[in-house]
mmCIF file of C-alpha atoms (C1' of nucleotides) in Angstrom:
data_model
loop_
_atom_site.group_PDB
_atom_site.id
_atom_site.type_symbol
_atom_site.label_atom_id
_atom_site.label_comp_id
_atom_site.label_asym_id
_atom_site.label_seq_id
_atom_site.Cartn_x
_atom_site.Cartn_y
_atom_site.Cartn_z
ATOM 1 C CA UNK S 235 143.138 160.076 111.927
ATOM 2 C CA UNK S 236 144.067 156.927 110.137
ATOM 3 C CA UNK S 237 143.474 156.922 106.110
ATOM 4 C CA UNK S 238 141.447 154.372 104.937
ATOM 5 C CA UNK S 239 140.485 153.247 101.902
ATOM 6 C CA UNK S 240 137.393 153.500 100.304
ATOM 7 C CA UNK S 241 136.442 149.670 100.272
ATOM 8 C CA UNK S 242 137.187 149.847 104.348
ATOM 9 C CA UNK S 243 134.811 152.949 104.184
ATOM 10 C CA UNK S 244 131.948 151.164 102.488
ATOM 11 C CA UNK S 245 132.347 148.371 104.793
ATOM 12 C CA UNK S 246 132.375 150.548 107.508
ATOM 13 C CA UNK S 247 129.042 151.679 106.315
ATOM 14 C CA UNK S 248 128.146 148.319 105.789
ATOM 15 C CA UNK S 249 128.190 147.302 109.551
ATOM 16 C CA UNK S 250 126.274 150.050 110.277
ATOM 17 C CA UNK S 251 123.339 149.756 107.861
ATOM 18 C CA UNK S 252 123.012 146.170 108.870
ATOM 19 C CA UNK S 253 122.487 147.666 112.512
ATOM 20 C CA UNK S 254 120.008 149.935 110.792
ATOM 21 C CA UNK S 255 118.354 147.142 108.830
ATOM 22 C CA UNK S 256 117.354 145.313 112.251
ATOM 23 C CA UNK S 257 116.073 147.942 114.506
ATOM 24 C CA UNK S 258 113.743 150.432 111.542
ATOM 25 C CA UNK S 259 110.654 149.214 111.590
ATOM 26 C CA UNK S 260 109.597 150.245 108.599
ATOM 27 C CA UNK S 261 112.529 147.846 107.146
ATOM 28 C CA UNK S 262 110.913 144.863 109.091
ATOM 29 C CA UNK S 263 107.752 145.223 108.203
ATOM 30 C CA UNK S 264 108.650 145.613 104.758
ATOM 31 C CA UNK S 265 110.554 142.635 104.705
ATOM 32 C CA UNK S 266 107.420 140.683 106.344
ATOM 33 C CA UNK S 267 104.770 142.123 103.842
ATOM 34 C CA UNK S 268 107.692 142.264 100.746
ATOM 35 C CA UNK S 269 107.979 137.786 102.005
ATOM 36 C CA UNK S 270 106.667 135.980 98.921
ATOM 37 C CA UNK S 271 103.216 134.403 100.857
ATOM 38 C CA UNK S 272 102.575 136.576 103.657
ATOM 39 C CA UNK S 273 100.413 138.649 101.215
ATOM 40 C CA UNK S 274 98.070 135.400 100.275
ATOM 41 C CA UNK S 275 97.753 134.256 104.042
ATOM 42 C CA UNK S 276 96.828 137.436 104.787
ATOM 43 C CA UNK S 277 94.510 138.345 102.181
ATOM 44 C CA UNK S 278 93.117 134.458 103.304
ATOM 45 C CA UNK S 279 92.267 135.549 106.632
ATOM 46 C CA UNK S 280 90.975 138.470 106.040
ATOM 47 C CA UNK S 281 87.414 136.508 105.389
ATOM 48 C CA UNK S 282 87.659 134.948 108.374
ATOM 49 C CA UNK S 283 89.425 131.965 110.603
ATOM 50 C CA UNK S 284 90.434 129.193 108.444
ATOM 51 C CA UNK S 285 92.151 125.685 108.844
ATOM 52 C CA UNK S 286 95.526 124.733 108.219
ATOM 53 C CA UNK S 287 94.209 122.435 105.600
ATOM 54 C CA UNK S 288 91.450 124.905 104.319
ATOM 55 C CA UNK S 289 94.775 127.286 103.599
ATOM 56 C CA UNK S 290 96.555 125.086 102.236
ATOM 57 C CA UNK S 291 93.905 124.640 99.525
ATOM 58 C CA UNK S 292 93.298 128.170 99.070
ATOM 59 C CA UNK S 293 96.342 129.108 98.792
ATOM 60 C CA UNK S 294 97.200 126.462 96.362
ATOM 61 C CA UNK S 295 101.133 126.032 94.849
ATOM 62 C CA UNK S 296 102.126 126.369 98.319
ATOM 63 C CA UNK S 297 104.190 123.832 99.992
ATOM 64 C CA UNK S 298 103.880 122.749 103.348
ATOM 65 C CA UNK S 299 107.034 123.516 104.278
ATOM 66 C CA UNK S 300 106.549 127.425 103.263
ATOM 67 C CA UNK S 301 103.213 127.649 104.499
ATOM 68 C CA UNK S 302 104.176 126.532 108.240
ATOM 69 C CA UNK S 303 107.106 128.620 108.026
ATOM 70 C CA UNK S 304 104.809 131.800 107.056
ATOM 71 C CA UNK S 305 102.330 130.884 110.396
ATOM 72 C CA UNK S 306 105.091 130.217 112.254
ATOM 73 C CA UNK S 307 106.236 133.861 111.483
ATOM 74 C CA UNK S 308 103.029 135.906 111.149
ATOM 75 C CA UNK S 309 102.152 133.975 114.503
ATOM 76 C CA UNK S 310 105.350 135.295 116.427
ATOM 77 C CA UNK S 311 104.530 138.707 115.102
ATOM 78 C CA UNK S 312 101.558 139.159 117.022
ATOM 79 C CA UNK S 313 99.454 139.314 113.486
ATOM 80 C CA UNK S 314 97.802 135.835 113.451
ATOM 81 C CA UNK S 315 96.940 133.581 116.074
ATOM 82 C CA UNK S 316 96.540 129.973 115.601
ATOM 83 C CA UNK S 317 94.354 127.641 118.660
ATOM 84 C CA UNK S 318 94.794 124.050 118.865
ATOM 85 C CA UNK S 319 91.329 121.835 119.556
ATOM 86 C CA UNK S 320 92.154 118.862 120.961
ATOM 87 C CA UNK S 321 90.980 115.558 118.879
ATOM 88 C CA UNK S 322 91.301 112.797 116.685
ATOM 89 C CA UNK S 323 92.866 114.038 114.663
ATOM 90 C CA UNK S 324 93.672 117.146 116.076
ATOM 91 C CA UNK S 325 92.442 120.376 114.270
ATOM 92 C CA UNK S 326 94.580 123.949 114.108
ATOM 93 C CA UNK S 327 92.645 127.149 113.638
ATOM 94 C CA UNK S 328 94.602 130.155 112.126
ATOM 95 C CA UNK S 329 92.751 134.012 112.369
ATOM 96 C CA UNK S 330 93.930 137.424 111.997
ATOM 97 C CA UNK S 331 94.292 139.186 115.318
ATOM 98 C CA UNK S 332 93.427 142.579 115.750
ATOM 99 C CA UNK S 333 96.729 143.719 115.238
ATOM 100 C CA UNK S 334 97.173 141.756 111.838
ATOM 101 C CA UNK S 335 93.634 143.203 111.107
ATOM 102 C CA UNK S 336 94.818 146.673 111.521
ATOM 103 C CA UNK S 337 97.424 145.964 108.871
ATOM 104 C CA UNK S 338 95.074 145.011 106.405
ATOM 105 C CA UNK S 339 94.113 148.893 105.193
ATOM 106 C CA UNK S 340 97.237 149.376 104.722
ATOM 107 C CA UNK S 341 97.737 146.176 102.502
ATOM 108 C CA UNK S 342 94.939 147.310 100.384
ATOM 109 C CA UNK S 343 97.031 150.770 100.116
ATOM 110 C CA UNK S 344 99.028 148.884 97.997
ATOM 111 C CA UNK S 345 97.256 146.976 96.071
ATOM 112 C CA UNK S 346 95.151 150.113 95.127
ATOM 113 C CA UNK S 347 98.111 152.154 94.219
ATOM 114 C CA UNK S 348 99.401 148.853 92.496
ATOM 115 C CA UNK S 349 95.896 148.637 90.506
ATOM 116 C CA UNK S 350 95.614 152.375 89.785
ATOM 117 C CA UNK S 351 99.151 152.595 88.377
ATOM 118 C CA UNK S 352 100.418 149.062 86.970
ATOM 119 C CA UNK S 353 99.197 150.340 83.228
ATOM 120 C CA UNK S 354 101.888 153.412 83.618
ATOM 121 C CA UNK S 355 104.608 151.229 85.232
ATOM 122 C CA UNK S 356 103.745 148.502 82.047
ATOM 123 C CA UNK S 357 104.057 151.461 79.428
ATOM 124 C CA UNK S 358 107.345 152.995 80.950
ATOM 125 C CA UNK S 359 109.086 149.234 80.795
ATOM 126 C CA UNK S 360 107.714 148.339 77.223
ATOM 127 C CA UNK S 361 109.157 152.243 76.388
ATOM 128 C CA UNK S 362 112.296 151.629 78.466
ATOM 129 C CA UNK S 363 112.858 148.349 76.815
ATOM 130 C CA UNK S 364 112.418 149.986 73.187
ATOM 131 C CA UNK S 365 114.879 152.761 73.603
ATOM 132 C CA UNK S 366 117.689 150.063 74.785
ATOM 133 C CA UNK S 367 117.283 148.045 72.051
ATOM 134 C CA UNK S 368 117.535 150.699 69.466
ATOM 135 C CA UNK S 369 120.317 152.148 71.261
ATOM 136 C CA UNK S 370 122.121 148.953 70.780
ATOM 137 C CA UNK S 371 121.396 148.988 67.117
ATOM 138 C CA UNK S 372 123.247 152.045 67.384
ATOM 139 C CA UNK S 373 126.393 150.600 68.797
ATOM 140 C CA UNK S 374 126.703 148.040 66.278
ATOM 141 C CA UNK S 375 129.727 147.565 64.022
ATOM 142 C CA UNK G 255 90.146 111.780 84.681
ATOM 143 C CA UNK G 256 93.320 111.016 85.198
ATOM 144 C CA UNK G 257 93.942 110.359 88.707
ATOM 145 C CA UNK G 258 97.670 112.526 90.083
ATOM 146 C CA UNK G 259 98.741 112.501 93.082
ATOM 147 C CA UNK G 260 99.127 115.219 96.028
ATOM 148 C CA UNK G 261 102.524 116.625 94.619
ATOM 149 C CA UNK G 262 101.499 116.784 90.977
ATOM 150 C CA UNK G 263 98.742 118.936 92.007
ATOM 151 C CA UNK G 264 100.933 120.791 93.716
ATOM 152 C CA UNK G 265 103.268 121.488 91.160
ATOM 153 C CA UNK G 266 100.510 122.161 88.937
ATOM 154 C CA UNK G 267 99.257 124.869 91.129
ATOM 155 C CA UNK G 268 102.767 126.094 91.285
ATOM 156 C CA UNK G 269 102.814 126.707 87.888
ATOM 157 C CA UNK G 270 99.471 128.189 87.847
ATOM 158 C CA UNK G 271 100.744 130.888 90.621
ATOM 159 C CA UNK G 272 103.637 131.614 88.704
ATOM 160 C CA UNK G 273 101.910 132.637 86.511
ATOM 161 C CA UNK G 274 99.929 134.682 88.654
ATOM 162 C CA UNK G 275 102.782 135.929 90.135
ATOM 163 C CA UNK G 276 103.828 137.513 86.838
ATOM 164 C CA UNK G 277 100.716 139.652 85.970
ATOM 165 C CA UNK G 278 99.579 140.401 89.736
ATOM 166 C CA UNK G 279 100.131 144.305 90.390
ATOM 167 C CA UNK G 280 99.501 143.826 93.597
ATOM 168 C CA UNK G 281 102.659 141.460 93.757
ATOM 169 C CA UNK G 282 105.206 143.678 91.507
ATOM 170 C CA UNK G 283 104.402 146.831 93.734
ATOM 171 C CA UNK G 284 105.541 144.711 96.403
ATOM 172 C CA UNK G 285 108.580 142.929 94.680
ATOM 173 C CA UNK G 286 109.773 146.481 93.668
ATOM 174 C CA UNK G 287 109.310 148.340 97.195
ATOM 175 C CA UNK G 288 110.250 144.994 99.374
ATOM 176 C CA UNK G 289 113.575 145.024 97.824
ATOM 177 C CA UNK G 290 116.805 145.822 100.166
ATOM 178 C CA UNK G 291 117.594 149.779 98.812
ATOM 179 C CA UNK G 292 114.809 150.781 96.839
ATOM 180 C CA UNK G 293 112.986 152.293 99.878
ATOM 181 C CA UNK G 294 116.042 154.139 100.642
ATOM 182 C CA UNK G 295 117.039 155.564 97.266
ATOM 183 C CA UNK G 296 113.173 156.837 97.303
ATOM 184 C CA UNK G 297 113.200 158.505 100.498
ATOM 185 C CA UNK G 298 116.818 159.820 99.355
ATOM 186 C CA UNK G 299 114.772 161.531 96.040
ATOM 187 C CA UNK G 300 111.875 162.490 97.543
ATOM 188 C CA UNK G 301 113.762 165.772 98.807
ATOM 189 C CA UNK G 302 114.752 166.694 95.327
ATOM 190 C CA UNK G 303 117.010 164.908 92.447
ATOM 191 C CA UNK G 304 120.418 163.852 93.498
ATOM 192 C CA UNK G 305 123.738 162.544 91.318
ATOM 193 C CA UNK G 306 124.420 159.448 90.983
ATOM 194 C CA UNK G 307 127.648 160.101 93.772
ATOM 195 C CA UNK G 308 125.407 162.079 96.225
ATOM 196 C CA UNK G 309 123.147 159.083 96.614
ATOM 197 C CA UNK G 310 126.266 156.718 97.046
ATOM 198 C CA UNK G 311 127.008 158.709 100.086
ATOM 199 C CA UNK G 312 123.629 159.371 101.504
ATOM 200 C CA UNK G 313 122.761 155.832 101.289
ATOM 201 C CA UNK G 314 126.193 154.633 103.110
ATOM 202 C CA UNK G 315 126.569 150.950 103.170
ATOM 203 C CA UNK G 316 125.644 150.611 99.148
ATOM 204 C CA UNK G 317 127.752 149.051 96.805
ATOM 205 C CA UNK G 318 128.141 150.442 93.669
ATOM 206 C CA UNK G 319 126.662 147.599 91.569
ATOM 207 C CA UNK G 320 123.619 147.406 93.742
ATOM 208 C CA UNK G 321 123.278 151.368 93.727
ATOM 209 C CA UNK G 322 123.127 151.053 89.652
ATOM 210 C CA UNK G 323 120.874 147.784 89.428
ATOM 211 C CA UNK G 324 118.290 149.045 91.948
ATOM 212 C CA UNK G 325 118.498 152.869 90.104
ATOM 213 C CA UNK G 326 118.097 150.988 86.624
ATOM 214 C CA UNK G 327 114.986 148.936 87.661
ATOM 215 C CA UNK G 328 113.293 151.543 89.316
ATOM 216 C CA UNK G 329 114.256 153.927 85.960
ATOM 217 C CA UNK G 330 112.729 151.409 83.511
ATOM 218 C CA UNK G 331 109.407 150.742 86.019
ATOM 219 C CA UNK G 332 109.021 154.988 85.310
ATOM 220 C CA UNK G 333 109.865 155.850 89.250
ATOM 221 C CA UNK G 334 112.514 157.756 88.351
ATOM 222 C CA UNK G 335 113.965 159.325 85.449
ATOM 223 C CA UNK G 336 118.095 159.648 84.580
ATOM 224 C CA UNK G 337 119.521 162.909 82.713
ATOM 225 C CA UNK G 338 123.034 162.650 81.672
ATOM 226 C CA UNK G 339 124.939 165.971 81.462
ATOM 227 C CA UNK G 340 127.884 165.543 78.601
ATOM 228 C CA UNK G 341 130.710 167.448 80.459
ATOM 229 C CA UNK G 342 133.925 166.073 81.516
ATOM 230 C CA UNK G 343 133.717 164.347 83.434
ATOM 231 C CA UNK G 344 130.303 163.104 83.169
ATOM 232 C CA UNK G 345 127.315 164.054 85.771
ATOM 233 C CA UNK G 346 124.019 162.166 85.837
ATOM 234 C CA UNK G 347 120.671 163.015 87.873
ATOM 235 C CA UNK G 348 118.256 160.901 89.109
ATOM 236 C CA UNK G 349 114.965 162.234 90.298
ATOM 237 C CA UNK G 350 111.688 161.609 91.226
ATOM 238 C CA UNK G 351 108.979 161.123 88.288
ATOM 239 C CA UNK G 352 105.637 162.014 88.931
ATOM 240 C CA UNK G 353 104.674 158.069 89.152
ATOM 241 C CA UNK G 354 107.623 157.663 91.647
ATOM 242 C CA UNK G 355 106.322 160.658 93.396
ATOM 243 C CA UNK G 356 102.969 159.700 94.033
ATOM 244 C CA UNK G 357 104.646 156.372 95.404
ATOM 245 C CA UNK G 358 105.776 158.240 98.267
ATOM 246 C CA UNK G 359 102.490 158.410 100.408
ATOM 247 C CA UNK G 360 102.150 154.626 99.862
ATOM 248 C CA UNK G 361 105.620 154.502 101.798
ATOM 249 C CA UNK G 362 104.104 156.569 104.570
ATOM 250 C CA UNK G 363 101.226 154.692 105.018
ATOM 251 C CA UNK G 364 104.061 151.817 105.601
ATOM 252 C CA UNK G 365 106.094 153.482 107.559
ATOM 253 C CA UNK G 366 103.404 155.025 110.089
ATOM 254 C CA UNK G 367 102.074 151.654 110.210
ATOM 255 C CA UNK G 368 105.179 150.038 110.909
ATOM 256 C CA UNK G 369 106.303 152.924 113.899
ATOM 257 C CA UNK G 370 102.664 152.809 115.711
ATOM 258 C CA UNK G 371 102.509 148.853 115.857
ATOM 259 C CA UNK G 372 106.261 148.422 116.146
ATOM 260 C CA UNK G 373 106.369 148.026 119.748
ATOM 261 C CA UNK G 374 103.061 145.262 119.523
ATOM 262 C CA UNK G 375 105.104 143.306 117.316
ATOM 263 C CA UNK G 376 108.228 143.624 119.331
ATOM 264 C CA UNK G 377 106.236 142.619 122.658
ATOM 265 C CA UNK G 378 104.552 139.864 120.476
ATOM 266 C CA UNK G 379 107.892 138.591 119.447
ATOM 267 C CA UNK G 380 109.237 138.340 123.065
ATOM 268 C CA UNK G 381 106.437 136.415 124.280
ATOM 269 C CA UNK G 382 106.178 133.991 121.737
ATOM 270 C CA UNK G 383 110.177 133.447 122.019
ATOM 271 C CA UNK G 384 109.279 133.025 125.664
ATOM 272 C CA UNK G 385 106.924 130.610 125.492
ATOM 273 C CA UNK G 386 108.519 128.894 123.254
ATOM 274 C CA UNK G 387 111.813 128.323 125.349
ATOM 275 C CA UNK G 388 109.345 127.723 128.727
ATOM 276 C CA UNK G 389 107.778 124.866 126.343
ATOM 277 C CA UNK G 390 110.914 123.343 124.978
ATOM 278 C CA UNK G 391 112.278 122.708 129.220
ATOM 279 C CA UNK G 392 109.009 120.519 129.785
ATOM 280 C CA UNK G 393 110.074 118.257 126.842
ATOM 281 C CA UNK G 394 113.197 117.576 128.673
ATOM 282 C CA UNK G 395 114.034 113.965 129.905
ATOM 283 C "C1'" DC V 80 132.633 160.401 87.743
ATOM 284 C "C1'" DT V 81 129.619 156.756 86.410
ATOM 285 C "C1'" DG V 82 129.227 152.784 85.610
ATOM 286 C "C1'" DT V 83 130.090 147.225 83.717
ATOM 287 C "C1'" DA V 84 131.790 142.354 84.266
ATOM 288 C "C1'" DT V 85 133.054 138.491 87.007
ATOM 289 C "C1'" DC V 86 133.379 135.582 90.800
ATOM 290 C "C1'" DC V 87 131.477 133.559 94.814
ATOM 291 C "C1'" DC V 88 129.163 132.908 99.123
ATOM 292 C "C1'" DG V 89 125.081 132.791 101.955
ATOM 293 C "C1'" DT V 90 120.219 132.498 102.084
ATOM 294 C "C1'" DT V 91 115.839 131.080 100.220
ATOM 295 C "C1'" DC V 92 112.713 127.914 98.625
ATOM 296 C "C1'" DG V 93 110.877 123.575 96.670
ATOM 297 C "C1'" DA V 94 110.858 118.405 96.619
ATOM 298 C "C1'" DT V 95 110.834 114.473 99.221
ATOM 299 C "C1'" DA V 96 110.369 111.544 103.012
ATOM 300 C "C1'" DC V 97 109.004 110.794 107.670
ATOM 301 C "C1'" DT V 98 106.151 111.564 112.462
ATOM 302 C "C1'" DG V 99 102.616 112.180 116.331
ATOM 303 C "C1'" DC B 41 95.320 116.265 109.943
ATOM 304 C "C1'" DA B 42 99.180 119.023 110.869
ATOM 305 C "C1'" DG B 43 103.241 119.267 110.783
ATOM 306 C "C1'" DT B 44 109.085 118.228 110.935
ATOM 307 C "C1'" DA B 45 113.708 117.065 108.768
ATOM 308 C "C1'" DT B 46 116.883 117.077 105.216
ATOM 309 C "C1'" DC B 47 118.792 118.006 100.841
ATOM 310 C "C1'" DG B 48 119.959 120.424 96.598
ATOM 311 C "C1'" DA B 49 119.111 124.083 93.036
ATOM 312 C "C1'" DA B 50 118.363 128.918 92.239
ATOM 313 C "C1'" DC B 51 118.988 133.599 93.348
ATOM 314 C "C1'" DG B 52 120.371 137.868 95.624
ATOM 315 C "C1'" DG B 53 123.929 140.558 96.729
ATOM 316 C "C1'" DG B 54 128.858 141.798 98.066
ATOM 317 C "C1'" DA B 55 134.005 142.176 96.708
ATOM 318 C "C1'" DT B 56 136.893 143.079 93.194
ATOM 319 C "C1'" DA B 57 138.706 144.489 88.954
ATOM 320 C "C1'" DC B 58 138.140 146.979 84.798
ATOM 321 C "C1'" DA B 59 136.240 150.737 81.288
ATOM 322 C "C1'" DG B 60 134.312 154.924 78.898
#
DNA sequence: CTGTATCCCGTTCGATACTG
DNA sequence: CAGTATCGAACGGGATACAG
């Protein structure tokens, strides 16, 4: 067995986890839901179909550029679907499909456990906060 | 009223959901468990409290500034506490807090989600790519 | 053993301008 | 109306070296 060093271990490991990272699918759909808009376009559909346009203004602040990337990506997952009607000027539907329906529950897992608990997460930071600062009184000359 | 145009508005609304963005539980819960390790340093703790070198070799591939900064955060959001035994050398446990704990069937609810549907997504993925590379041959010369 | 400090690279995201 | 293309700034995260 050939030594080797503990850097060439942890990049060993590295490989590997990256491997990991793009076949657990808990890991990919975290890092769909975790995506900075998917939450909004989601939580936009959930009403019912709505128009690239009609998005755009509900979700307001973002771009263009993000908000056809976030389709784009929610569309290849199988979790929205998006039908052209052909006219002047043309006119793109986006809707939840069942499958990005069937995610919703789950969404609102989170934001209920977000909800119920974001006054203990706030107290434990402003306590968390208090202590290091004192602390660092402590370490002064 | 001042008339602005389409990208002031924007940018107005950007500020706006910055804002939002700050106070939102909803999108802190999902900042915190969307990030890279934090998922795995939770499942690591959920089977009991671990040192700070146990979970640097049950989560293989983590370096040790990232193991530290994702423990810290999740120690000052009240997930999980830190006791420091004074011995020499040094030994620190991290474990589960009761908060952090009753994270953990938030995670399943994920994680089912994500194994049922994984194989949808996967198929949905395929056929979009597939379409996609049928479409881009007709726009050939 | 348990971290902290620094550098640096790749990715992300917004602004802007242009197209069918 | 519904995008696409390009660019630059900001940020996350890894390698490395150092410290209590």
């Amino acid at each position: 067995m050939t030594t080797r060093t503990a850097a060439q271990q942890r990049e060993q490991a590295r490989i590997a986890y990256d491997a990991y990272l793009a076949t657990c699918p808990t890991r990919q759909l975290l890092d769909r839901i975790g995506d900075k808009w998917v939450g909004l376009v989601l939580t936009a559909l959930a009403d019912g179909p709505q128009r690239y346009s009609g998005l755009s203004r509900t979700i307001a602040g973002v771009s263009e550029k993000m908000l056809t990337q976030t389709l784009r990506t929610l569309e290849r997952d199988g979790l929205v679907s998006r039908s052209v009607t052909l006219s002047v000027p043309v006119r793109v539907d986006y809707a939840l499909t069942p499958l990005g329906r069937s995610l919703l529950p789950v969404m609102q897992a989170i934001k209920d456990w977000a909800e119920t608990h974001i006054d203990e997460v706030t107290a434990a930071r402003a306590a968390y906060d208090e202590r290091e600062s004192g602390e660092r009184q402590e370490h002064l000359p």
